[in-house]
């Protein structure tokens, strides 16, 4: 099962860290979701997750539920970068 690394900017790091939306939205398509923050007061964050099906993850990200979760979490979708374990 490959890992994904997802980076992006958020409006409020503390809100993003406390949000339950990641677990809710990615339930069933990802496991072991871990969050990371860039030190120094930046609004840049990252997360890693173990996946079994990249198409399923992409479908969740592009779904209405995914868009609503990103909005709730203050994610700037235009800054999102996704890396797949090689």
mmCIF file of C-alpha atoms in Angstrom:
data_model
loop_
_atom_site.group_PDB
_atom_site.id
_atom_site.type_symbol
_atom_site.label_atom_id
_atom_site.label_comp_id
_atom_site.label_asym_id
_atom_site.label_seq_id
_atom_site.Cartn_x
_atom_site.Cartn_y
_atom_site.Cartn_z
ATOM 1 C CA UNK A 1 0.000 0.000 0.000
ATOM 2 C CA UNK A 2 1.641 3.259 -1.104
ATOM 3 C CA UNK A 3 1.794 6.434 0.924
ATOM 4 C CA UNK A 4 0.667 9.827 -0.261
ATOM 5 C CA UNK A 5 2.073 13.146 0.848
ATOM 6 C CA UNK A 6 -0.256 16.097 0.370
ATOM 7 C CA UNK A 7 0.899 19.684 0.914
ATOM 8 C CA UNK A 8 -1.162 22.879 0.861
ATOM 9 C CA UNK A 9 -1.818 26.179 2.605
ATOM 10 C CA UNK A 10 -4.640 26.772 5.073
ATOM 11 C CA UNK A 11 -6.326 29.801 6.604
ATOM 12 C CA UNK A 12 -5.806 28.719 10.224
ATOM 13 C CA UNK A 13 -3.337 25.987 11.168
ATOM 14 C CA UNK A 14 -4.839 25.334 14.625
ATOM 15 C CA UNK A 15 -8.331 24.909 13.127
ATOM 16 C CA UNK A 16 -6.972 22.596 10.412
ATOM 17 C CA UNK A 17 -5.137 20.446 12.967
ATOM 18 C CA UNK A 18 -8.227 20.099 15.169
ATOM 19 C CA UNK A 19 -10.639 19.332 12.349
ATOM 20 C CA UNK A 20 -12.290 15.891 12.196
ATOM 21 C CA UNK A 21 -13.047 16.297 8.474
ATOM 22 C CA UNK A 22 -9.931 14.491 7.166
ATOM 23 C CA UNK A 23 -10.825 11.297 8.976
ATOM 24 C CA UNK A 24 -14.490 11.575 7.977
ATOM 25 C CA UNK A 25 -13.887 12.224 4.279
ATOM 26 C CA UNK A 26 -11.035 9.773 3.750
ATOM 27 C CA UNK A 27 -12.561 6.949 5.817
ATOM 28 C CA UNK A 28 -12.564 3.839 3.676
ATOM 29 C CA UNK A 29 -9.911 5.020 1.185
ATOM 30 C CA UNK A 30 -6.993 5.962 3.454
ATOM 31 C CA UNK A 31 -5.393 4.814 6.696
ATOM 32 C CA UNK A 32 -2.768 6.154 9.083
ATOM 33 C CA UNK A 33 -3.404 9.828 8.314
ATOM 34 C CA UNK A 34 -0.727 12.001 9.913
ATOM 35 C CA UNK A 35 -0.575 15.815 9.950
ATOM 36 C CA UNK A 36 2.473 18.095 9.728
ATOM 37 C CA UNK A 37 3.025 21.834 10.021
ATOM 38 C CA UNK A 38 5.824 23.994 8.728
ATOM 39 C CA UNK A 39 7.561 25.659 11.699
ATOM 40 C CA UNK A 40 7.861 29.387 12.113
ATOM 41 C CA UNK A 41 4.243 30.497 11.917
ATOM 42 C CA UNK A 42 3.684 29.502 8.305
ATOM 43 C CA UNK A 43 0.255 28.504 7.038
ATOM 44 C CA UNK A 44 1.819 25.654 5.038
ATOM 45 C CA UNK A 45 0.815 22.167 6.148
ATOM 46 C CA UNK A 46 1.108 18.584 4.976
ATOM 47 C CA UNK A 47 -0.412 15.220 5.609
ATOM 48 C CA UNK A 48 0.519 11.665 4.827
ATOM 49 C CA UNK A 49 -1.794 8.725 4.374
ATOM 50 C CA UNK A 50 -1.576 5.117 3.335
ATOM 51 C CA UNK A 51 -3.886 4.261 0.444
ATOM 52 C CA UNK A 52 -4.959 1.211 -1.524
ATOM 53 C CA UNK A 53 -6.563 2.907 -4.541
ATOM 54 C CA UNK A 54 -5.353 6.229 -5.963
ATOM 55 C CA UNK A 55 -8.455 6.600 -8.146
ATOM 56 C CA UNK A 56 -10.664 6.314 -5.053
ATOM 57 C CA UNK A 57 -8.635 8.972 -3.246
ATOM 58 C CA UNK A 58 -8.825 11.301 -6.252
ATOM 59 C CA UNK A 59 -12.587 10.730 -6.423
ATOM 60 C CA UNK A 60 -12.925 11.754 -2.768
ATOM 61 C CA UNK A 61 -10.770 14.852 -3.260
ATOM 62 C CA UNK A 62 -12.828 15.894 -6.299
ATOM 63 C CA UNK A 63 -16.216 15.089 -4.753
ATOM 64 C CA UNK A 64 -18.668 17.555 -3.249
ATOM 65 C CA UNK A 65 -17.879 16.129 0.201
ATOM 66 C CA UNK A 66 -14.172 16.676 -0.460
ATOM 67 C CA UNK A 67 -14.768 20.277 -1.530
ATOM 68 C CA UNK A 68 -16.935 20.928 1.533
ATOM 69 C CA UNK A 69 -14.287 19.433 3.836
ATOM 70 C CA UNK A 70 -11.556 21.580 2.264
ATOM 71 C CA UNK A 71 -13.717 24.684 2.664
ATOM 72 C CA UNK A 72 -14.492 23.806 6.301
ATOM 73 C CA UNK A 73 -10.792 23.210 6.981
ATOM 74 C CA UNK A 74 -9.733 26.438 5.269
ATOM 75 C CA UNK A 75 -7.646 24.616 2.660
ATOM 76 C CA UNK A 76 -6.420 26.624 -0.335
ATOM 77 C CA UNK A 77 -7.033 24.028 -3.090
ATOM 78 C CA UNK A 78 -4.920 25.956 -5.604
ATOM 79 C CA UNK A 79 -1.841 25.319 -3.437
ATOM 80 C CA UNK A 80 -2.351 21.559 -3.130
ATOM 81 C CA UNK A 81 0.401 19.229 -4.298
ATOM 82 C CA UNK A 82 0.104 15.432 -4.101
ATOM 83 C CA UNK A 83 3.097 13.101 -4.072
ATOM 84 C CA UNK A 84 2.855 9.308 -4.376
ATOM 85 C CA UNK A 85 5.429 7.036 -2.786
ATOM 86 C CA UNK A 86 7.759 5.808 -5.499
#
